[in-house]
Short mmCIF file of C-alpha atoms and ligand atoms in Angstrom, two decimals:
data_model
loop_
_atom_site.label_atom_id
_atom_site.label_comp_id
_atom_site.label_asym_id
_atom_site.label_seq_id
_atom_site.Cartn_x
_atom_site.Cartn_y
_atom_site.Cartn_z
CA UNK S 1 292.72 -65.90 -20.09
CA UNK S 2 288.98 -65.67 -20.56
CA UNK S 3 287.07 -67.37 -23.02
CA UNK S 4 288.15 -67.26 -26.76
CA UNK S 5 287.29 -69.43 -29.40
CA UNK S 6 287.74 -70.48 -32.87
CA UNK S 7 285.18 -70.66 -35.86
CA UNK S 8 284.87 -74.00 -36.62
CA UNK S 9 285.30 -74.18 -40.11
CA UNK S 10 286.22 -72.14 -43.19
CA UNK S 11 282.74 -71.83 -43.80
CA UNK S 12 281.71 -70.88 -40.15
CA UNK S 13 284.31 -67.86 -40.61
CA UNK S 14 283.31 -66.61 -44.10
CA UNK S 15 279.75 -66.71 -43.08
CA UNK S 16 279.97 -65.35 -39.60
CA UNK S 17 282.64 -62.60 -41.81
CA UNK S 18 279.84 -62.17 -44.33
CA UNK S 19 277.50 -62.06 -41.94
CA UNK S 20 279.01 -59.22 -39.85
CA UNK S 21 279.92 -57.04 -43.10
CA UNK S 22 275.90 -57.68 -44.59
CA UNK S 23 273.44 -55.86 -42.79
CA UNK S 24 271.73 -52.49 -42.91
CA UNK S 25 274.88 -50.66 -44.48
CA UNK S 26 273.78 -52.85 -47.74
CA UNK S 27 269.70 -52.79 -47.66
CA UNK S 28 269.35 -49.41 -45.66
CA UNK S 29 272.39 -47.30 -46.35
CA UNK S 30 274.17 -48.30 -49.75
CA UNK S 31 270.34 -47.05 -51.12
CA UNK S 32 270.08 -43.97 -49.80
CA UNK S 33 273.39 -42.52 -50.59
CA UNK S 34 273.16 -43.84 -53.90
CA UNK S 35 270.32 -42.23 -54.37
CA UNK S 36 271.46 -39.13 -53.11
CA UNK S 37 274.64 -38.68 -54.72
CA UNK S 38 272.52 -39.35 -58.69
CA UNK S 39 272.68 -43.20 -58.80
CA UNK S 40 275.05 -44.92 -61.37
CA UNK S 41 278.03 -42.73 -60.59
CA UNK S 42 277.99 -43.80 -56.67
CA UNK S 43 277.71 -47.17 -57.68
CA UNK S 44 280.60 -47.29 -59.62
CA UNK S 45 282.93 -45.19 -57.62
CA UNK S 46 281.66 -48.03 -54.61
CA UNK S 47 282.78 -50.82 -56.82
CA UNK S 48 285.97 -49.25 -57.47
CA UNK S 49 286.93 -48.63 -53.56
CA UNK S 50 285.18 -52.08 -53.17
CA UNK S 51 288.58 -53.41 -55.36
CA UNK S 52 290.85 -51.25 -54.58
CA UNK S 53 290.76 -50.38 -50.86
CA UNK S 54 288.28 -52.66 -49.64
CA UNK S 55 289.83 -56.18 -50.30
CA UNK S 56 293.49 -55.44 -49.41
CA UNK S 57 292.44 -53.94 -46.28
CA UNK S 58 290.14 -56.49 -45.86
CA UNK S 59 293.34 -58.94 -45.67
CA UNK S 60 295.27 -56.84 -44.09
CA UNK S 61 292.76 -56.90 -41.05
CA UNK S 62 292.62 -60.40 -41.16
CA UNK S 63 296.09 -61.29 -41.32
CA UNK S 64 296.79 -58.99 -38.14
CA UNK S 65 294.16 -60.58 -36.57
CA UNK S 66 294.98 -64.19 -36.88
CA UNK S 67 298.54 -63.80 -36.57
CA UNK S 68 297.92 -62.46 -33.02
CA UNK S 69 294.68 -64.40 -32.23
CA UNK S 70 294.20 -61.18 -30.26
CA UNK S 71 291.74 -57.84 -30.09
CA UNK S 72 292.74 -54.82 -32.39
CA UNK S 73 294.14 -53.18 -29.47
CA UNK S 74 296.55 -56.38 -28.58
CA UNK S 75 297.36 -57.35 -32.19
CA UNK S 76 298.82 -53.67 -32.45
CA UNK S 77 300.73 -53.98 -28.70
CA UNK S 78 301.98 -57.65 -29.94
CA UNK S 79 303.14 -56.77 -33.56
CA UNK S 80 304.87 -53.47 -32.47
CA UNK S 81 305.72 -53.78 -28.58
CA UNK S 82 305.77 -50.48 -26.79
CA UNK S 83 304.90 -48.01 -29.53
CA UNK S 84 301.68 -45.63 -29.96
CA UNK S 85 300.44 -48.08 -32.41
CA UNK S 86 297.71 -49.52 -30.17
CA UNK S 87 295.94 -45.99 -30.19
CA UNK S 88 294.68 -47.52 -33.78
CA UNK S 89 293.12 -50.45 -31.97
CA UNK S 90 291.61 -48.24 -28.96
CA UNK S 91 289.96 -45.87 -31.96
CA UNK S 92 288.94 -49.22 -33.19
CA UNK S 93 287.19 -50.17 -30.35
CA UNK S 94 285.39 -46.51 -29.37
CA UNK S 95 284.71 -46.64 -33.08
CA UNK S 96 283.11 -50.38 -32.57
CA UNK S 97 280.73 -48.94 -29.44
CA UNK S 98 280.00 -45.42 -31.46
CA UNK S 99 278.76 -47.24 -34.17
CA UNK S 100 276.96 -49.86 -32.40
CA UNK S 101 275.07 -46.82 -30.86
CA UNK S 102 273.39 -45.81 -34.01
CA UNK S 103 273.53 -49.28 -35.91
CA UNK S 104 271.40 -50.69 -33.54
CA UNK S 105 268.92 -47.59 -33.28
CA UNK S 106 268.48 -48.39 -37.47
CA UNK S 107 268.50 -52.04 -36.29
CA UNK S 108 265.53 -51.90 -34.24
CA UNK S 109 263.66 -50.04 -37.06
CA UNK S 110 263.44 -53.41 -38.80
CA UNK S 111 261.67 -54.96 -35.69
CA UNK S 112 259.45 -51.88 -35.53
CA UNK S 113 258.74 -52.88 -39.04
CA UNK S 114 258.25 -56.50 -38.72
CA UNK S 115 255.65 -56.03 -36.17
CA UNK S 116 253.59 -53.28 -38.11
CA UNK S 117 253.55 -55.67 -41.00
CA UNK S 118 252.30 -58.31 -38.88
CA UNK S 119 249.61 -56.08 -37.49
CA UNK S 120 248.69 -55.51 -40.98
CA UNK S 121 249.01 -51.52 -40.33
CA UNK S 122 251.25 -51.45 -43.39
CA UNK S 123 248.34 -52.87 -45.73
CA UNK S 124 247.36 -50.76 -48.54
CA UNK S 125 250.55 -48.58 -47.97
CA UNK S 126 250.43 -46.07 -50.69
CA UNK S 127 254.04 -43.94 -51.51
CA UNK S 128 251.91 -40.98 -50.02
CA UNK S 129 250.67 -42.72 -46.60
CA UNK S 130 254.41 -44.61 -45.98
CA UNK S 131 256.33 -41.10 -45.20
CA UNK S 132 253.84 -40.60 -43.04
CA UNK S 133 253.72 -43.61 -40.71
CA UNK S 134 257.55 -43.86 -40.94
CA UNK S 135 257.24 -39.85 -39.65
CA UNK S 136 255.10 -40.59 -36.91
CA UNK S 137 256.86 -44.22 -35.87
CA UNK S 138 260.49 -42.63 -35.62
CA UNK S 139 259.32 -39.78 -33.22
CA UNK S 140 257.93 -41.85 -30.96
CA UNK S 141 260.73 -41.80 -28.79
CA UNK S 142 259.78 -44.26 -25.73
CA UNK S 143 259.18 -46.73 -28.83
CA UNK S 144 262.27 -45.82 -30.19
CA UNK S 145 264.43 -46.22 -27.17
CA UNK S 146 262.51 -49.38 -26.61
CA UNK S 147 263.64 -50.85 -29.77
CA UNK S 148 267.27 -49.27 -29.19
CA UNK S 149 267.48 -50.67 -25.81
CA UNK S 150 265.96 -54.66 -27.15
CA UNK S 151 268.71 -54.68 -30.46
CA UNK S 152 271.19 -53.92 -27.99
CA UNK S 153 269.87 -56.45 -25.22
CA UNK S 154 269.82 -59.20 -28.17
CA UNK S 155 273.22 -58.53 -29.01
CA UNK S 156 274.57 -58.61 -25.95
CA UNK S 157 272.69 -62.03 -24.84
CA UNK S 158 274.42 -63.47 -28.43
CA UNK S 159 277.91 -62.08 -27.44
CA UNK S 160 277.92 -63.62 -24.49
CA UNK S 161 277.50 -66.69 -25.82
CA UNK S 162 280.90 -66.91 -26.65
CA UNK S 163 282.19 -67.11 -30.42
CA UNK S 164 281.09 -70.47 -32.69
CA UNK S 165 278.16 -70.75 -30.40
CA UNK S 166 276.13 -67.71 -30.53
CA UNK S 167 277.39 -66.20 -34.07
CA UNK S 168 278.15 -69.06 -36.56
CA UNK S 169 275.24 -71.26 -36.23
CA UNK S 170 272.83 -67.94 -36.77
CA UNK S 171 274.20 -66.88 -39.41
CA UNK S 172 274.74 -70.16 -41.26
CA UNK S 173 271.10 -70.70 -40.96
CA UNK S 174 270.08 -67.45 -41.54
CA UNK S 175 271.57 -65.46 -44.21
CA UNK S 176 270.96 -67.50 -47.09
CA UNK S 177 267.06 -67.22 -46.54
CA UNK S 178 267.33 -63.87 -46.74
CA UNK S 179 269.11 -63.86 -49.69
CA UNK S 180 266.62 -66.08 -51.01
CA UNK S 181 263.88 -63.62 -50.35
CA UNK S 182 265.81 -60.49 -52.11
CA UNK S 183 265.74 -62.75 -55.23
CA UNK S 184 261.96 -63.00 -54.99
CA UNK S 185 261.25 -59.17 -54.37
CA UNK S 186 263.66 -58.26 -57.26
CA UNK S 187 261.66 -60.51 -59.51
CA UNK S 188 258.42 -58.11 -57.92
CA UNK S 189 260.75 -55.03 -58.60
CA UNK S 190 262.07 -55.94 -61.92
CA UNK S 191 258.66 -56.23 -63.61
CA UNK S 192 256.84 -53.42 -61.93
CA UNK S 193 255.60 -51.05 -64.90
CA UNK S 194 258.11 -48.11 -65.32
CA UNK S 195 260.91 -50.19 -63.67
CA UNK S 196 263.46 -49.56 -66.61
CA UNK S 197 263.81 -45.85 -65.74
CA UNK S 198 264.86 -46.87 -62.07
CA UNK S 199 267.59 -49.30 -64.38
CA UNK S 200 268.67 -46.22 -66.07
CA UNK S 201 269.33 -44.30 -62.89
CA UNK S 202 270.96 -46.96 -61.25
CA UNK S 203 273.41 -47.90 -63.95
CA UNK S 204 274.17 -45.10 -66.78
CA UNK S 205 276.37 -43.10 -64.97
CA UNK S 206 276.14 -39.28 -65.22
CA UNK S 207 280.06 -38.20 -64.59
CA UNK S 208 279.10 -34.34 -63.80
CA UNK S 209 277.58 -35.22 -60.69
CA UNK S 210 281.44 -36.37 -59.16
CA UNK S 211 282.45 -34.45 -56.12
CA UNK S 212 284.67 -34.72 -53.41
CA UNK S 213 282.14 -35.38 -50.82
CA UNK S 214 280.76 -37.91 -52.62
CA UNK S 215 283.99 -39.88 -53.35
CA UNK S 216 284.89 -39.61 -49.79
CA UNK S 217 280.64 -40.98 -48.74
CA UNK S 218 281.55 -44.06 -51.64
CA UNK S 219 285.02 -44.52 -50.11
CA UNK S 220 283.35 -44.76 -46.77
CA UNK S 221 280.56 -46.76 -47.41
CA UNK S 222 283.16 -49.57 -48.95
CA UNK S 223 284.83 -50.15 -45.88
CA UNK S 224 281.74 -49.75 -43.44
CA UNK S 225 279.82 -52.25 -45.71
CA UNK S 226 283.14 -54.62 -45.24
CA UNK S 227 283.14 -53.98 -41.89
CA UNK S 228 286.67 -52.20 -41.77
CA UNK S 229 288.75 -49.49 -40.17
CA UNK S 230 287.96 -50.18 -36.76
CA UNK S 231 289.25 -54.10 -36.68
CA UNK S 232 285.94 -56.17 -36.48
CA UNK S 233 287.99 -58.21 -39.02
CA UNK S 234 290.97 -58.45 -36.91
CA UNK S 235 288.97 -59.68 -34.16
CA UNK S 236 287.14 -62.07 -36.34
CA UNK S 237 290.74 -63.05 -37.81
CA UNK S 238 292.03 -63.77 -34.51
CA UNK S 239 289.41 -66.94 -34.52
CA UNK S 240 290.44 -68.33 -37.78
CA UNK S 241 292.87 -71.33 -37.32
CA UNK S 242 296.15 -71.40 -39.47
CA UNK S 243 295.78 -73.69 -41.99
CA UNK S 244 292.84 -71.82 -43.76
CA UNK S 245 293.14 -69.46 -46.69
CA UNK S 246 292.89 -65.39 -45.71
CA UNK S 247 292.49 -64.35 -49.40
CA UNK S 248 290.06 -67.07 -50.13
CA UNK S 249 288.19 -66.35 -47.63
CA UNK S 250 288.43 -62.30 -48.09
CA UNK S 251 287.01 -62.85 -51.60
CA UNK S 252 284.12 -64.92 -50.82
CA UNK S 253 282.99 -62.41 -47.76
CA UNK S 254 283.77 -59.47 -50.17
CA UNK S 255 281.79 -60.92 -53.06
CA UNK S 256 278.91 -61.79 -50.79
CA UNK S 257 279.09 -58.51 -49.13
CA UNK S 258 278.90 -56.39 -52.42
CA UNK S 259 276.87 -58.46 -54.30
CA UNK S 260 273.96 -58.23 -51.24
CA UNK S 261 274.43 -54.32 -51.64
CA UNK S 262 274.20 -54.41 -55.45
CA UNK S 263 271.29 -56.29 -55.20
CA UNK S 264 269.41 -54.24 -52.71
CA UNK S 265 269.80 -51.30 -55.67
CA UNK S 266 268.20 -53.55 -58.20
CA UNK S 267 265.20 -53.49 -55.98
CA UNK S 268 265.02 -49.94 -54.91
CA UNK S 269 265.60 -48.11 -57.69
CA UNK S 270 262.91 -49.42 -60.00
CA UNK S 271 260.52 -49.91 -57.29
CA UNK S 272 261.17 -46.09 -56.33
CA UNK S 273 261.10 -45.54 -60.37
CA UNK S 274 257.43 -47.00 -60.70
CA UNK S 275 255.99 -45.65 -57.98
CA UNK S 276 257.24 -42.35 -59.00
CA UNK S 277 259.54 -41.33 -55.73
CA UNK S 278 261.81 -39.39 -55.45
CA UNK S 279 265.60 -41.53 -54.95
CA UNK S 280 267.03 -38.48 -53.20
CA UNK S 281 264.79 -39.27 -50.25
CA UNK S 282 267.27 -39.59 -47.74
CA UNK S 283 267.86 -42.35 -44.84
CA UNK S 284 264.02 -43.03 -44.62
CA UNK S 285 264.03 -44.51 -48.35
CA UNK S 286 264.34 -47.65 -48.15
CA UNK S 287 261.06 -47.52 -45.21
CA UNK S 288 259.15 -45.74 -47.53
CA UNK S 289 259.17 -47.85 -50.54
CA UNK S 290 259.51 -51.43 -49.21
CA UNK S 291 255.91 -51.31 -47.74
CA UNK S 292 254.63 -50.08 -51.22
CA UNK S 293 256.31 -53.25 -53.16
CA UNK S 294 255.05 -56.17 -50.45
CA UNK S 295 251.79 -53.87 -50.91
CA UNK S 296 251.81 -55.13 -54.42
CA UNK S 297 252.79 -58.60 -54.00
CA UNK S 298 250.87 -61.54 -53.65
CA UNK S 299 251.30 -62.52 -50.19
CA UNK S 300 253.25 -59.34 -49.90
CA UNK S 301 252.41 -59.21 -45.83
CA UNK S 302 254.27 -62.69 -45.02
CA UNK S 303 257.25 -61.76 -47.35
CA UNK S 304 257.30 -58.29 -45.30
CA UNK S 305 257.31 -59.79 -41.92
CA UNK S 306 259.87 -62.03 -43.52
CA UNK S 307 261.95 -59.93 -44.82
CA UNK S 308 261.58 -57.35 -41.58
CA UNK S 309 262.93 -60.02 -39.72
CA UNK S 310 265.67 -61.32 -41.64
CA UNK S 311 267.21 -58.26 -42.36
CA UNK S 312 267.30 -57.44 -38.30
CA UNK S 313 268.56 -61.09 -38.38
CA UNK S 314 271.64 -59.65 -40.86
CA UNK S 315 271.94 -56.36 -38.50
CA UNK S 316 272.03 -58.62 -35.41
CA UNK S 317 274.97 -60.30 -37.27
CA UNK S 318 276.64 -57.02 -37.75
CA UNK S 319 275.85 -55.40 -34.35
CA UNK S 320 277.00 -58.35 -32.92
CA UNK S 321 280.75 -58.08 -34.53
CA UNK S 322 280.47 -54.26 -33.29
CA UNK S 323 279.93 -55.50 -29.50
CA UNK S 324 282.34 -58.16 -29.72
CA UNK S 325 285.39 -55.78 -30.84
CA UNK S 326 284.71 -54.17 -27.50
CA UNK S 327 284.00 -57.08 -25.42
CA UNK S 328 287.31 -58.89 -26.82
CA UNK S 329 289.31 -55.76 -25.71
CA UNK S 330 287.69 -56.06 -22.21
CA UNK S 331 288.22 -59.52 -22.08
CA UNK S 332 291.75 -59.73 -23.58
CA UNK S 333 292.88 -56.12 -21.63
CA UNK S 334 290.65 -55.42 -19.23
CA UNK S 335 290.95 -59.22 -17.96
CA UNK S 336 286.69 -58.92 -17.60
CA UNK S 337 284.48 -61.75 -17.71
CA UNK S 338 282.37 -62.01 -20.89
CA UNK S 339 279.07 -60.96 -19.09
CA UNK S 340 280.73 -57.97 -17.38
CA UNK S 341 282.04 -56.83 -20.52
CA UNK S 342 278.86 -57.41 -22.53
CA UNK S 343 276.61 -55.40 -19.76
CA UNK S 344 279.28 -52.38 -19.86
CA UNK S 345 279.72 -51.88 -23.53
CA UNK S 346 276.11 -53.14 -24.27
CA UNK S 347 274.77 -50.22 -21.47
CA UNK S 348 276.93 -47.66 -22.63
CA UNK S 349 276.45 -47.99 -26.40
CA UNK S 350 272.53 -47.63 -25.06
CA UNK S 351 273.32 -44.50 -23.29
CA UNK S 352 275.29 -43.08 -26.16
CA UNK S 353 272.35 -44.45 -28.59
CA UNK S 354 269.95 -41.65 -26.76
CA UNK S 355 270.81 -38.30 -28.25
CA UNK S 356 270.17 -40.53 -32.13
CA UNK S 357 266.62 -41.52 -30.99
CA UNK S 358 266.36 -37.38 -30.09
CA UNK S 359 267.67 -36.46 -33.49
CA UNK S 360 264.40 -37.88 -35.30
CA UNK S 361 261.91 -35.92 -33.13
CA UNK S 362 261.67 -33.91 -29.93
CA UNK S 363 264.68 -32.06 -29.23
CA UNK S 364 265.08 -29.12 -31.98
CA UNK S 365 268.66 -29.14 -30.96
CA UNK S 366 269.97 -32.93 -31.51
CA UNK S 367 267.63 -32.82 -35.04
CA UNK S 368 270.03 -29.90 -36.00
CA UNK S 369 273.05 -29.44 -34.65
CA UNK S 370 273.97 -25.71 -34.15
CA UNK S 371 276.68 -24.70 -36.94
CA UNK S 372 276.57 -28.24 -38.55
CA UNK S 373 273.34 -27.77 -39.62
CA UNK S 374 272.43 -31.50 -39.74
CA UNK S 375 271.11 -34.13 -36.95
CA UNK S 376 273.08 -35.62 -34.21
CA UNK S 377 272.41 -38.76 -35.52
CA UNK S 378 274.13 -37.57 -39.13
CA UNK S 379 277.04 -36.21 -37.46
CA UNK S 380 277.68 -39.42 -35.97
CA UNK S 381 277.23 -41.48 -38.97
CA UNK S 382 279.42 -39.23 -41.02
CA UNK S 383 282.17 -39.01 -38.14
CA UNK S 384 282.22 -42.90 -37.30
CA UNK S 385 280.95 -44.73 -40.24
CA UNK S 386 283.04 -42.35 -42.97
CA UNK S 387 285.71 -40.38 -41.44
CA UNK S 388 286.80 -43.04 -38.93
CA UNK S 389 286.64 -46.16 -40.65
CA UNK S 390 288.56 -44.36 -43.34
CA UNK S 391 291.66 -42.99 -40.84
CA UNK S 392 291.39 -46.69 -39.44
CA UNK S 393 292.21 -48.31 -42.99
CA UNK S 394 294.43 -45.92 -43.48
CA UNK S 395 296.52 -46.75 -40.41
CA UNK S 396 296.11 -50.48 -41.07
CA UNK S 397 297.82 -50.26 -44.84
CA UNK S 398 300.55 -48.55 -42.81
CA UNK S 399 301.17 -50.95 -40.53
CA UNK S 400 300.75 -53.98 -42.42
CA UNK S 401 302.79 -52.31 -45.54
CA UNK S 402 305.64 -50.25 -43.41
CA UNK S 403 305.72 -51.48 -39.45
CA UNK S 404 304.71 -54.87 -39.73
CA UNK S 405 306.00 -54.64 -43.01
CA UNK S 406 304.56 -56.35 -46.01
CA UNK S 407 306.90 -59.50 -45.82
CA UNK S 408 305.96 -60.52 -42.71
CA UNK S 409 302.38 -60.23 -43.31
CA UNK S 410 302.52 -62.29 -46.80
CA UNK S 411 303.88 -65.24 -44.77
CA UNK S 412 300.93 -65.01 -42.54
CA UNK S 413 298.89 -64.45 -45.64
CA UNK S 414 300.51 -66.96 -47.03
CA UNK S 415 299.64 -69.80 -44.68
CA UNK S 416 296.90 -72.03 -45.22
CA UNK S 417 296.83 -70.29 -48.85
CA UNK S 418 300.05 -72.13 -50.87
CA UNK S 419 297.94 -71.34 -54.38
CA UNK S 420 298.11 -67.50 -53.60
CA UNK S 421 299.93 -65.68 -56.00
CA UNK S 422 299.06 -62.05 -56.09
CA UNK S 423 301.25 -61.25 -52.75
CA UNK S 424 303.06 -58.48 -55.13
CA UNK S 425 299.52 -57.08 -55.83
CA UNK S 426 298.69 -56.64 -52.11
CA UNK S 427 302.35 -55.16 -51.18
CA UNK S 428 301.55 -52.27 -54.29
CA UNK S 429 298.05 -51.72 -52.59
CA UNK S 430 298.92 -51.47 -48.56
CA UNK S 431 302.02 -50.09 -49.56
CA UNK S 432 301.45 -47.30 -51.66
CA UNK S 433 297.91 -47.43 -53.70
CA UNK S 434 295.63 -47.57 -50.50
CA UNK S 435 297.51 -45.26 -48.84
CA UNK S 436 297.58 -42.93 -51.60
CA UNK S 437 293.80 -42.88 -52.33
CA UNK S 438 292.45 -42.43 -49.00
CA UNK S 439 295.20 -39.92 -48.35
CA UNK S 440 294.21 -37.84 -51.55
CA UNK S 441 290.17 -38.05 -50.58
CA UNK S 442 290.40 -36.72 -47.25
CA UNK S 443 292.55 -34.05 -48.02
CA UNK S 444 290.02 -32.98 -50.68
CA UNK S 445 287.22 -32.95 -48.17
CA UNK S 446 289.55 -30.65 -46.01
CA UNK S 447 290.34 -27.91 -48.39
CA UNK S 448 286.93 -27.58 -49.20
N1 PFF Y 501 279.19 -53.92 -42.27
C1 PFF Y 501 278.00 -53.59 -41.56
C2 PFF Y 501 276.91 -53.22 -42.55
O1 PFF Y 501 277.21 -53.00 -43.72
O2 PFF Y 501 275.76 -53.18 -42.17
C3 PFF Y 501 278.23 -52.48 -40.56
C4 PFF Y 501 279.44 -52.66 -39.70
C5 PFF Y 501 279.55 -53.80 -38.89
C6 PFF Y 501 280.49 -51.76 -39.74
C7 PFF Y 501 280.69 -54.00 -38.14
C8 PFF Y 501 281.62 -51.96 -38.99
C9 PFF Y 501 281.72 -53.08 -38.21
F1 PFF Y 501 282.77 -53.28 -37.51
#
């Protein structure tokens, strides 16, 4: 068999874990749609699916995965010989190169952005001037493909790396410092005049503006911020070695994960509140109003090139767990080398990654889809980042609860993890609570 490996420690796999689930769904896309669905309210129906379907699945993922040591597609075949149950893995993995299409076009924004900071052609950015360059940067679409076509190219060279290599010593170097660096632009957001009202928005919830969509957009946004559905965390699972502890380890890269996303609010919302913009703004938001706060910071240009780069540093982490869902199915399936695999999935995800960089300029018809009425590039997000990471967790508490069956996945749970004692409060969640709730959203969404 081709070349698989194993994180080397605990640490290496909550970090490279953390790493994968932090990225732009916590700086770029938790923002926006809290912004557009009124603030507060999102935020706490998010923290709720966080809990309640994000941590269970979470260890359900894992569990499958390191029982197996295999891709989503395998772990299925290997847990339930001969049965349709590996079509959850194969969704899995077209879900893992869909994604990867758009992730990385978002991806490459933050390169775009490093280098205009370090040009200095975001100086003086005013909230009236940043809508404009962001405007006239995304429809550039030879830049655009350009950046598409490097994010991609970078993941790919770091996939084929192999797994402790490439991954786990980025990511233990790099995600603290750019954790470090959202502490020091809070403190810059926090005491902006007229940051309180941003507070307000952000955490007195306003319980009329609850609707279905926006229930099943917080539901979503969980389990793509955790990285779930589509079995990035069975395939990172598969490299964890026995004797280490699943629901230790699903905490820590949950609490990381959430707290990275709760943070980025704290720093957008009064920013957007002092500057007077408008937190409905849509996916550009978070361009639009980061150039305004390093405007306003002493040394603001070197903490914007930092900060550019590190978050594409946390999206490389991310994009990277996308590719290597698909490459692990090549590899473990297909019986590919590494390299082929990486240069298929890597070239297709590129090709698929086109009509996204059309939606923001161009072509009237990928910037609004006939009948949908919204861009190619929203369709996809809204297919593959809600709708199928939320069928994909659903599956999973299935299996894990009902064909696996909850026993046998508390003794894998189990291992490495002796002080574990809420096994009965997992069984209630795969079994019927998970289940239940993502069962009861969707079918909201469809009757409306
Ligand atoms: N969790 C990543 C983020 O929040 O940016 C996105 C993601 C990565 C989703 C890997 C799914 C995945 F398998």
């Amino acid at each position: 068999m081709a070349s698989r490996g194993k994180w080397s420690s605990q640490l290496g796999f909550i970090l490279a874990a953390a790493g994968s689930a932090i990225g732009i769904g916590n700086i770029w896309r938790f923002p926006y749609m809290t912004g557009k669905y009124g603030g507060a309210v999102f935020l706490f129906v998010y923290l709720a699916a966080v809990v309640l379907l994000g941590l269970p699945v979470l260890i359900a993922e894992i569990a499958i995965g390191r029982a197996t040591g295999k891709n989503p597609v395998g772990a299925f075949a290997e847990l339930r010989p001969k049965s349709q149950w590996k079509l959850v893995g194969y969704m899995g993995v077209l879900a893992g190169m869909m994604i990867l299409s758009y992730y990385s076009l978002i991806s490459g924004w933050t390169l775009g952005y490093f280098f205009k900071t370090l040009a200095g052609s975001l100086k003086g950015a005013t909230t009236s001037a940043t809508p404009l360059i962001f405007d006239t940067f995304v429809r550039n679409f030879w830049l655009q493909a350009f950046l598409l076509a490097a994010f991609i190219f970078i993941t790919g060279y770091i996939v084929s790396k192999g797994i402790a290599g490439g991954i786990e010593k980025a990511c233990k170097v790099l995600m603290p410092v750019l954790v470090v660096i959202m502490l020091i632009l809070l403190g810059r957001a926090l005491t902006l005049p007229g940051a309180g009202k941003g507070l307000e928005f952000y955490l007195r919830p306003d319980f009329s503006k609850l609707s279905p969509r926006m229930i099943i957009d917080a539901m979503g946004q969980a389990f793509f911020s955790l990285s779930l559905g589509m079995g990035a965390m069975i395939t990172y699972g598969s490299y964890l070695k026995k004797d280490e502890s699943i629901p230790a380890g699903a905490a820590w890269v949950a609490a990381l994960d959430t707290v990275t996303a709760v943070m980025a609010g704290f720093i957008i919302f009064p920013a957007l509140a002092a500057f007077g913009m408008n937190p409905a703004g849509g996916h550009p938001l978070v361009f639009h109003i980061l150039p305004v706060i390093f405007d306003q910071m002493p040394l603001g240009s070197i903490f914007g090139m930092l900060f550019f780069l590190l978050l594409g540093v946390a999206a490389l982490a991310s994009t990277v767990s996308l590719l290597e869902v698909v490459v692990a199915y090549c590899i473990d399936e297909l019986k590919w080398s590494r390299g082929r695999s990486v240069l298929a999935a890597g070239s297709l995800s590129f090709l698929i990654g086109i009509p996204s960089v059309l939606s923001f300029g161009g072509v009237k018809f990928f910037q609004k889809l006939p009948l949908l009425n919204i861009s190619f590039f929203e369709m996809m997000d809204f297919v593959w980042s809600t709708l199928a990471l939320s069928v994909g967790a659903l599956f999973i508490c299935i299996f894990a609860g009902y064909v696996w069956k909850s026993a046998a996945a508390l003794k894998e749970i189990g291992r490495g993890a002796e002080k574990f004692r809420h096994g009965w409060l997992w069984t209630i969640s795969v079994k019927y609570l998970c289940p239940a709730l993502i069962l009861l959203t969707l079918f909201t969404l469809a009757i409306r």
